[in-house]
CSV table of C-alpha atoms in Angstrom, one decimal:
chain,number,residue,atom,x,y,z
A,1,MET,CA,29.9,2.9,-15.8
A,2,SER,CA,31.5,5.2,-18.6
A,3,THR,CA,35.7,4.8,-19.1
A,4,ALA,CA,35.9,7.4,-22.2
A,5,THR,CA,39.5,9.4,-21.9
A,6,PRO,CA,39.7,11.9,-19.5
A,7,LEU,CA,40.1,15.5,-21.0
A,8,ARG,CA,44.0,16.6,-21.9
A,9,THR,CA,44.4,19.5,-20.0
A,10,ALA,CA,43.4,17.4,-16.2
A,11,ARG,CA,46.8,16.3,-15.6
A,12,PRO,CA,48.3,20.0,-15.4
A,13,ARG,CA,45.6,21.7,-14.0
A,14,LYS,CA,45.8,19.2,-11.2
A,15,LEU,CA,49.8,19.4,-11.4
A,16,ARG,CA,49.6,23.0,-11.1
A,17,VAL,CA,47.4,22.8,-7.7
A,18,ALA,CA,49.9,20.3,-6.4
A,19,HIS,CA,53.1,22.7,-7.3
A,20,GLU,CA,50.7,26.1,-5.2
A,21,LEU,CA,50.7,23.7,-2.7
A,22,HIS,CA,54.3,22.5,-2.7
A,23,GLU,CA,54.9,27.0,-2.8
A,24,LEU,CA,52.2,27.3,0.6
A,25,GLU,CA,54.4,25.0,2.3
A,26,SER,CA,57.5,27.0,2.0
A,27,THR,CA,56.2,29.8,3.1
A,28,ASN,CA,53.1,28.8,5.7
A,29,PRO,CA,53.4,25.6,6.4
A,30,ARG,CA,50.9,25.3,9.7
A,31,LEU,CA,48.5,27.1,6.9
A,32,ALA,CA,49.1,24.1,4.1
A,33,LYS,CA,48.9,21.3,6.8
A,34,VAL,CA,45.8,23.1,8.3
A,35,LEU,CA,44.4,21.9,4.4
A,36,ARG,CA,46.0,18.7,3.5
A,37,TRP,CA,44.5,17.9,6.9
A,38,THR,CA,41.0,19.3,5.8
A,39,TRP,CA,41.2,18.1,2.1
A,40,ALA,CA,41.5,14.9,3.7
A,41,ARG,CA,38.7,14.7,5.8
A,42,PRO,CA,35.6,15.4,3.4
A,43,MET,CA,33.2,13.1,5.1
A,44,PRO,CA,33.7,14.7,8.9
A,45,VAL,CA,33.7,17.8,7.7
A,46,LEU,CA,30.7,18.0,5.6
A,47,ILE,CA,29.4,16.3,7.9
A,48,GLY,CA,29.1,19.0,10.9
A,49,ILE,CA,28.1,22.1,7.9
A,50,GLY,CA,25.3,19.5,7.2
A,51,LEU,CA,25.2,19.4,11.3
A,52,VAL,CA,25.1,23.1,10.7
A,53,VAL,CA,23.2,24.6,7.7
A,54,GLY,CA,20.3,21.7,8.6
A,55,VAL,CA,19.8,24.0,12.6
A,56,LEU,CA,19.7,26.8,10.1
A,57,GLY,CA,16.8,25.2,8.1
A,58,GLY,CA,15.1,24.3,11.2
A,59,LEU,CA,15.3,27.7,12.5
A,60,GLY,CA,14.3,29.3,8.9
A,61,ARG,CA,10.8,26.9,8.3
A,62,THR,CA,7.4,27.2,10.1
A,63,ASP,CA,6.6,23.5,10.9
A,64,GLY,CA,4.1,21.8,8.4
A,65,ASP,CA,4.5,18.9,7.1
A,66,GLN,CA,7.5,17.8,9.3
A,67,VAL,CA,4.8,18.2,12.7
A,68,LEU,CA,2.7,15.6,10.6
A,69,PHE,CA,5.6,13.3,10.2
A,70,ARG,CA,7.2,13.3,13.9
A,71,ALA,CA,3.5,12.7,15.2
A,72,ALA,CA,2.7,9.9,13.5
A,73,GLY,CA,6.0,8.4,13.7
A,74,VAL,CA,5.5,8.2,17.1
A,75,GLY,CA,1.9,6.9,17.1
A,76,MET,CA,3.6,3.8,14.8
A,77,LEU,CA,5.3,2.4,18.4
A,78,GLY,CA,2.0,2.0,20.3
A,79,PRO,CA,-0.9,0.1,19.0
A,80,GLY,CA,-2.2,1.7,15.9
A,81,PHE,CA,1.1,1.1,14.3
A,82,LEU,CA,-0.8,-0.3,11.2
A,83,ASP,CA,-2.9,2.7,10.6
A,84,VAL,CA,-0.2,5.5,10.6
A,85,PHE,CA,-1.6,5.7,6.7
A,86,ALA,CA,-5.0,6.8,7.9
A,87,ASN,CA,-4.3,10.2,7.3
A,88,SER,CA,-3.7,10.3,3.4
A,89,TRP,CA,-1.5,13.0,3.4
A,90,LEU,CA,0.9,10.7,5.0
A,91,GLN,CA,2.6,10.2,1.5
A,92,ILE,CA,6.2,9.0,3.3
A,93,GLY,CA,6.8,5.7,3.7
A,94,PRO,CA,6.9,3.8,6.8
A,95,VAL,CA,10.7,2.8,7.3
A,96,TYR,CA,11.2,6.8,7.5
A,97,LEU,CA,8.0,7.7,9.5
A,98,LEU,CA,9.2,5.4,12.3
A,99,LEU,CA,13.1,6.0,12.3
A,100,LEU,CA,11.7,9.9,12.3
A,101,GLY,CA,8.9,8.6,15.5
A,102,VAL,CA,12.0,7.0,17.4
A,103,PHE,CA,14.3,10.1,17.0
A,104,THR,CA,11.8,12.2,18.1
A,105,VAL,CA,10.4,10.1,21.3
A,106,ILE,CA,14.8,9.7,21.8
A,107,VAL,CA,15.0,14.0,22.2
A,108,ARG,CA,12.1,14.7,24.0
A,109,LEU,CA,13.8,12.3,26.8
A,110,LEU,CA,15.6,15.2,27.0
A,111,GLN,CA,12.2,17.1,27.9
A,112,LEU,CA,13.1,19.9,25.2
A,113,PRO,CA,10.3,22.5,23.8
A,114,ASP,CA,8.8,20.8,21.0
A,115,ALA,CA,10.4,23.9,18.7
A,116,ALA,CA,13.7,22.3,19.2
A,117,VAL,CA,13.1,18.8,19.0
A,118,GLY,CA,12.0,19.8,15.1
A,119,VAL,CA,15.4,21.8,14.7
A,120,ALA,CA,17.6,18.7,16.3
A,121,ALA,CA,15.8,16.8,13.7
A,122,ALA,CA,16.2,19.3,11.3
A,123,ALA,CA,20.9,19.2,12.6
A,124,ALA,CA,20.5,15.3,12.3
A,125,HIS,CA,18.7,15.4,8.6
A,126,GLY,CA,21.3,17.5,8.0
A,127,ALA,CA,24.0,15.3,8.7
A,128,LEU,CA,22.6,12.3,7.6
A,129,VAL,CA,22.6,14.1,3.7
A,130,ALA,CA,26.0,15.0,3.7
A,131,TRP,CA,26.8,11.3,4.8
A,132,LEU,CA,24.9,9.5,1.5
A,133,THR,CA,26.3,12.7,-0.6
A,134,VAL,CA,30.0,12.5,0.5
A,135,SER,CA,29.7,8.6,0.4
A,136,ALA,CA,27.3,8.8,-3.0
A,137,ALA,CA,29.9,10.4,-4.9
A,138,ARG,CA,33.4,8.7,-3.4
A,139,ARG,CA,31.7,5.0,-4.3
A,140,ALA,CA,30.9,6.4,-7.6
A,141,ALA,CA,33.7,8.0,-8.7
A,142,SER,CA,35.7,4.8,-7.5
A,143,ALA,CA,34.0,2.6,-9.6
A,144,THR,CA,35.0,4.7,-12.9
A,145,GLY,CA,38.5,5.9,-11.4
A,146,ALA,CA,37.5,9.1,-11.3
A,147,TRP,CA,39.1,11.8,-9.3
A,148,ALA,CA,37.1,10.4,-5.9
A,149,ARG,CA,38.7,12.9,-3.5
A,150,ARG,CA,37.0,16.1,-5.8
A,151,ALA,CA,34.1,14.2,-6.7
A,152,GLU,CA,33.3,14.3,-2.8
A,153,TRP,CA,34.3,17.9,-2.1
A,154,VAL,CA,32.6,19.6,-5.0
A,155,VAL,CA,29.3,17.3,-5.3
A,156,GLY,CA,29.0,17.2,-1.0
A,157,LEU,CA,29.6,21.5,-1.2
A,158,SER,CA,26.6,21.3,-4.1
A,159,ILE,CA,24.5,19.4,-2.4
A,160,VAL,CA,25.0,20.3,1.3
A,161,VAL,CA,26.0,24.1,1.0
A,162,GLY,CA,24.7,24.7,-2.7
A,163,GLY,CA,20.8,25.0,-1.5
A,164,PHE,CA,19.5,22.1,-2.5
A,165,LEU,CA,19.8,20.8,2.1
A,166,TYR,CA,18.0,24.4,3.2
A,167,THR,CA,15.4,24.1,0.5
A,168,SER,CA,14.1,20.5,1.1
A,169,GLN,CA,14.1,21.4,4.8
A,170,THR,CA,12.4,24.7,4.6
A,171,ALA,CA,9.9,23.2,2.7
A,172,ASP,CA,9.8,20.5,5.2
A,173,HIS,CA,10.9,17.9,3.1
A,174,PRO,CA,14.1,17.1,3.4
A,175,GLU,CA,13.4,12.9,2.5
A,176,GLU,CA,12.5,13.9,-0.9
A,177,LEU,CA,16.7,14.5,-1.2
A,178,LEU,CA,17.3,10.8,1.3
A,179,VAL,CA,15.6,9.3,-1.4
A,180,GLY,CA,17.1,10.4,-4.4
A,181,LEU,CA,20.4,9.8,-2.5
A,182,LEU,CA,19.4,6.6,-1.9
A,183,VAL,CA,18.3,5.5,-5.5
A,184,VAL,CA,21.9,7.0,-6.6
A,185,HIS,CA,23.2,4.9,-3.8
A,186,ALA,CA,21.5,1.6,-5.4
A,187,ALA,CA,22.4,3.0,-9.2
A,188,VAL,CA,26.1,2.8,-8.3
A,189,SER,CA,25.5,-0.5,-6.4
A,190,ALA,CA,23.9,-2.1,-10.4
A,191,GLY,CA,26.8,-0.7,-12.2
A,192,ARG,CA,29.1,-2.4,-10.3
A,193,SER,CA,27.0,-5.5,-11.0
A,194,ARG,CA,26.1,-6.4,-7.7
A,195,LEU,CA,21.7,-5.7,-8.4
A,196,VAL,CA,20.5,-7.5,-5.4
A,197,GLN,CA,22.7,-4.9,-3.7
A,198,ALA,CA,21.2,-2.2,-5.1
A,199,ALA,CA,17.8,-4.1,-5.1
A,200,LEU,CA,17.8,-4.2,-1.6
A,201,LEU,CA,18.9,0.4,-1.6
A,202,LEU,CA,16.0,0.6,-3.7
A,203,VAL,CA,13.8,-1.1,-0.9
A,204,LEU,CA,14.9,1.1,1.7
A,205,ALA,CA,14.6,4.4,-0.3
A,206,THR,CA,10.9,2.9,-1.1
A,207,GLY,CA,11.0,2.8,2.5
A,208,VAL,CA,11.6,6.6,2.7
A,209,LYS,CA,9.7,7.5,0.0
A,210,GLN,CA,6.8,5.3,-2.8
A,211,TRP,CA,8.2,7.2,-6.4
A,212,ALA,CA,11.8,4.9,-5.2
A,213,PRO,CA,10.8,1.2,-7.3
A,214,THR,CA,10.2,4.5,-10.5
A,215,THR,CA,13.7,4.4,-10.7
A,216,GLY,CA,13.9,0.4,-10.8
A,217,GLY,CA,15.0,0.2,-14.9
A,218,ILE,CA,18.2,0.1,-13.1
A,219,LEU,CA,18.0,-3.7,-12.6
A,220,LEU,CA,18.6,-4.5,-15.6
A,221,ALA,CA,21.9,-3.0,-16.3
A,222,GLY,CA,24.1,-5.5,-17.9
A,223,ARG,CA,21.4,-7.4,-20.1
A,224,ARG,CA,22.5,-10.1,-16.9
A,225,VAL,CA,18.9,-11.9,-17.1
A,226,ARG,CA,18.8,-14.1,-14.7
A,227,ASP,CA,20.5,-11.9,-12.5
A,228,SER,CA,17.9,-8.8,-13.4
A,229,LEU,CA,14.9,-11.1,-12.0
A,230,VAL,CA,16.3,-12.8,-8.2
A,231,ALA,CA,17.1,-8.3,-8.0
A,232,ILE,CA,13.8,-7.9,-9.8
A,233,THR,CA,11.7,-10.3,-7.7
A,234,VAL,CA,13.9,-9.2,-3.9
A,235,LEU,CA,12.8,-5.8,-5.0
A,236,GLY,CA,8.9,-6.9,-5.0
A,237,VAL,CA,8.9,-8.8,-2.3
A,238,GLY,CA,10.9,-6.0,-0.2
A,239,ILE,CA,7.7,-3.8,-1.5
A,240,ALA,CA,4.5,-6.1,-0.3
A,241,VAL,CA,6.9,-6.3,3.2
A,242,LEU,CA,6.8,-2.9,3.1
A,243,TYR,CA,3.4,-1.8,2.7
A,244,LEU,CA,0.7,-5.0,2.4
A,245,PRO,CA,0.3,-5.4,6.0
A,246,PHE,CA,-1.0,-1.7,6.0
A,247,LYS,CA,-3.4,-2.2,3.5
A,248,LEU,CA,-4.3,-6.0,5.0
A,249,TRP,CA,-4.9,-4.8,8.0
A,250,GLY,CA,-4.7,-1.5,8.7
A,251,ASP,CA,-6.8,1.9,7.8
A,252,MET,CA,-5.2,2.7,4.2
A,253,ASN,CA,-5.9,5.7,3.0
A,254,THR,CA,-3.0,6.8,0.7
A,255,PHE,CA,-4.1,6.0,-2.9
A,256,SER,CA,-7.1,8.3,-2.3
A,257,LEU,CA,-5.1,11.7,-2.0
A,258,GLN,CA,-6.1,14.1,-4.7
A,259,TRP,CA,-3.0,17.1,-5.7
A,260,PRO,CA,-3.9,20.1,-6.9
A,261,PHE,CA,-3.1,20.8,-10.4
A,262,PRO,CA,-2.3,24.3,-11.5
A,263,ASP,CA,-4.0,26.1,-14.4
A,264,HIS,CA,-0.6,27.5,-16.4
A,265,THR,CA,1.0,24.2,-17.5
A,266,TRP,CA,0.6,22.8,-20.8
A,267,LEU,CA,-0.5,19.9,-19.3
A,268,ASP,CA,-4.2,21.7,-18.5
A,269,ARG,CA,-4.3,21.3,-22.4
A,270,VAL,CA,-4.3,17.4,-22.4
A,271,PRO,CA,-7.8,15.8,-22.9
A,272,GLY,CA,-8.3,14.1,-19.7
A,273,MET,CA,-6.1,16.0,-17.3
A,274,PRO,CA,-6.6,19.1,-16.1
A,275,GLY,CA,-9.1,18.8,-12.3
A,276,SER,CA,-7.5,16.9,-10.0
A,277,SER,CA,-4.1,15.0,-9.5
A,278,ASP,CA,-4.9,12.5,-8.2
A,279,TRP,CA,-2.5,8.6,-7.7
A,280,THR,CA,-3.7,7.7,-10.7
A,281,GLN,CA,-1.8,10.4,-12.8
A,282,ARG,CA,0.7,9.2,-10.4
A,283,VAL,CA,1.0,5.5,-11.4
A,284,VAL,CA,0.8,6.9,-15.3
A,285,GLN,CA,4.1,8.8,-14.3
A,286,GLY,CA,5.5,5.6,-12.8
A,287,LEU,CA,5.2,3.9,-15.4
A,288,ALA,CA,6.0,6.7,-18.4
A,289,ALA,CA,9.8,7.0,-16.0
A,290,GLY,CA,10.5,3.5,-15.4
A,291,ILE,CA,10.2,2.3,-18.9
A,292,ALA,CA,12.3,5.7,-19.8
A,293,GLY,CA,15.3,4.0,-16.9
A,294,VAL,CA,14.7,0.4,-18.5
A,295,GLY,CA,15.4,2.0,-22.2
A,296,VAL,CA,18.7,3.6,-20.7
A,297,ALA,CA,19.6,1.4,-18.6
A,298,TRP,CA,19.3,-1.5,-21.0
A,299,ARG,CA,22.5,0.3,-23.0
A,300,ARG,CA,25.4,-1.9,-23.1
A,301,HIS,CA,27.7,1.0,-22.4
A,302,GLY,CA,27.1,4.1,-20.1
A,303,SER,CA,26.7,5.0,-16.9
A,304,VAL,CA,23.3,3.7,-15.4
A,305,LEU,CA,23.4,7.0,-13.3
A,306,VAL,CA,22.1,7.9,-16.8
A,307,ALA,CA,18.7,5.7,-16.7
A,308,VAL,CA,18.4,7.4,-12.3
A,309,ILE,CA,18.7,11.2,-13.8
A,310,ALA,CA,16.1,9.6,-17.1
A,311,SER,CA,14.0,8.6,-14.4
A,312,VAL,CA,13.4,11.2,-12.0
A,313,ALA,CA,13.3,14.0,-15.2
A,314,VAL,CA,10.1,12.0,-16.9
A,315,ARG,CA,8.1,11.7,-13.6
A,316,LEU,CA,8.8,15.0,-13.0
A,317,LEU,CA,8.4,16.8,-16.9
A,318,LEU,CA,4.8,14.6,-16.2
A,319,ASP,CA,3.6,16.4,-13.0
A,320,PRO,CA,1.8,19.3,-12.7
A,321,LEU,CA,2.3,20.5,-9.8
A,322,ARG,CA,5.8,20.9,-9.0
A,323,LEU,CA,7.3,22.0,-6.1
A,324,SER,CA,11.1,23.2,-5.5
A,325,TYR,CA,12.2,20.0,-3.2
A,326,TYR,CA,11.1,18.0,-6.2
A,327,TRP,CA,14.1,19.1,-8.1
A,328,VAL,CA,16.7,18.2,-5.8
A,329,ALA,CA,16.6,14.5,-6.5
A,330,LEU,CA,17.6,15.0,-10.5
A,331,ALA,CA,20.0,17.7,-9.0
A,332,ALA,CA,21.8,14.8,-6.8
A,333,ALA,CA,22.0,12.1,-9.5
A,334,MET,CA,23.5,14.8,-11.9
A,335,LEU,CA,25.8,16.1,-9.6
A,336,VAL,CA,27.2,12.7,-8.8
A,337,TRP,CA,27.4,11.5,-12.5
A,338,LEU,CA,29.0,14.7,-13.2
A,339,TRP,CA,31.9,14.7,-10.9
A,340,SER,CA,32.2,10.5,-11.1
A,341,SER,CA,32.3,10.5,-15.0
A,342,ARG,CA,35.8,10.4,-17.2
A,343,SER,CA,34.3,12.0,-20.4
A,344,PRO,CA,35.5,14.4,-22.2
A,345,GLY,CA,32.8,16.2,-23.0
A,346,VAL,CA,31.0,16.2,-19.4
A,347,ALA,CA,34.8,17.7,-18.5
A,348,ARG,CA,34.2,20.4,-20.5
A,349,THR,CA,30.6,20.8,-19.0
A,350,ARG,CA,30.5,19.9,-15.5
A,351,TRP,CA,31.7,22.7,-13.9
A,352,TRP,CA,28.8,25.0,-16.0
A,353,PHE,CA,26.0,22.6,-14.9
A,354,THR,CA,27.8,22.3,-10.9
A,355,LEU,CA,26.6,26.4,-11.0
A,356,LEU,CA,23.3,26.2,-12.6
A,357,LEU,CA,22.0,23.2,-11.2
A,358,PRO,CA,21.4,25.1,-8.4
A,359,CYS,CA,19.2,27.8,-10.0
A,360,LEU,CA,16.3,24.8,-9.1
A,361,THR,CA,16.3,25.9,-6.2
A,362,PHE,CA,14.9,29.3,-6.9
A,363,ALA,CA,11.4,28.2,-7.9
A,364,PRO,CA,9.5,29.9,-5.1
A,365,LEU,CA,11.3,33.7,-6.1
A,366,VAL,CA,10.0,33.9,-9.7
A,367,ALA,CA,6.6,33.8,-11.6
A,368,ASP,CA,5.3,30.1,-11.3
A,369,THR,CA,4.2,30.0,-15.4
A,370,TRP,CA,7.6,30.8,-17.3
A,371,TRP,CA,8.7,28.9,-14.6
A,372,TRP,CA,7.0,26.1,-15.6
A,373,HIS,CA,7.7,25.8,-18.8
A,374,LEU,CA,11.9,26.5,-17.8
A,375,GLU,CA,11.6,23.2,-15.5
A,376,THR,CA,9.8,21.6,-18.9
A,377,LEU,CA,12.7,22.8,-20.4
A,378,VAL,CA,15.5,21.4,-17.9
A,379,ALA,CA,13.5,18.0,-17.0
A,380,VAL,CA,13.6,17.3,-21.6
A,381,GLY,CA,17.5,18.5,-21.6
A,382,LEU,CA,19.0,17.4,-18.4
A,383,PRO,CA,18.7,13.4,-20.2
A,384,LEU,CA,19.2,13.8,-23.4
A,385,TYR,CA,22.4,16.1,-22.7
A,386,CYS,CA,23.3,12.4,-21.1
A,387,LEU,CA,22.4,10.6,-24.1
A,388,ALA,CA,24.2,12.1,-26.0
A,389,VAL,CA,27.4,12.8,-24.1
A,390,GLU,CA,27.9,9.4,-23.8
A,391,ARG,CA,27.2,8.4,-27.0
A,392,SER,CA,29.6,10.9,-28.8
A,393,ASP,CA,32.1,10.1,-25.9
A,394,ARG,CA,31.3,5.3,-27.1
A,395,ARG,CA,32.0,6.6,-31.1
A,396,THR,CA,35.2,8.5,-29.8
A,397,ALA,CA,36.9,6.3,-27.3
A,398,ALA,CA,39.9,5.4,-28.5
A,399,ALA,CA,40.8,2.7,-25.2
A,400,SER,CA,40.1,2.3,-21.4
A,401,VAL,CA,43.4,4.8,-19.6
A,402,PRO,CA,44.3,4.4,-16.2
A,403,GLY,CA,42.5,6.2,-12.2
A,404,GLU,CA,43.1,9.6,-11.8
A,405,ARG,CA,44.5,10.5,-8.9
A,406,ASP,CA,44.3,13.2,-6.2
A,407,PRO,CA,47.2,15.3,-6.7
A,408,LEU,CA,47.8,16.9,-3.2
A,409,GLY,CA,49.1,12.9,-2.1
A,410,SER,CA,45.8,10.7,-1.9
A,411,ALA,CA,44.7,7.9,-4.3
A,412,ALA,CA,41.9,8.7,-5.7
């Protein structure tokens, strides 16, 4: 993780916040007490907000893929367990499907209508996303000595109410945000030299969706070859345990799916690319994303989160089908990096990125042609920016600095 010197204006700004709260305690002690109580408890507050946003997302969508996912999950609880992937449209991991099936069965015991089951599942997704987001921000900020409480609130609010959770819900694919947050947790563990823990988190993420191993470059963080080999072995064995039984003893058609290929992209001008997008192209995407992540993670300095940002960005860059919910994982990794970094360069721009990133959720509202090219610039620009600012910090950093503290009374 980066340990660059913090921006010089950070301390005066934080002291001003503390001073203003002190003034409020004199004029309105009850309100000040409520604010302090709320500020000190981002997790329960944001989980509550996540539940509300989840319900709104569940009410605002027309059930499509989630109906299929719930049915497949329920089917895994019976004799058809190993045949769950007979339907090639199920490009979802078995862990996610199984847990969704168990949840569906439990809720159905209440004899609720199917629509209510869908809303309940959406609410559960919202609460889980909020928990994973806040805990990821806290772990990442604590690892760098950044202001953890601020990171929890800003990243949590950005994901939960900034459009990312709602977009993934209404698109019927909240699992994309879940797997992105699990990968972020894995990167934080890798940055703390807990490579086996990172590998296990990647296995869990792969059980949610199959693209998670493309970020496996994080297991090379720190250039500890022996530890990395152990972690890579754990990842490989874990993925095999998750998927091989379905391939060997079940009816598995996961890799026969073909996606539509838009005709307005620059990829349709590349020889051999136009037409249908199948798993051959997905493998090429994954290899390119993995190589990018390995290259970034192999650096001697800098945040492991940048390796995740690079991997996810390259995968999106090479995907001709860019749906709105594809971008939520990249946004989650970027936000956690922004608010856990102590880089002076990041401090000068983090608010701009935080305010602009939700624009990625606007895809359904604008013309596809120029928006696709704008997303191309985002996929190229974000990782390059991260690498450039960390390289600049490395050149100018003079020494490590003590951790930031929360001006409202709690430790960072």
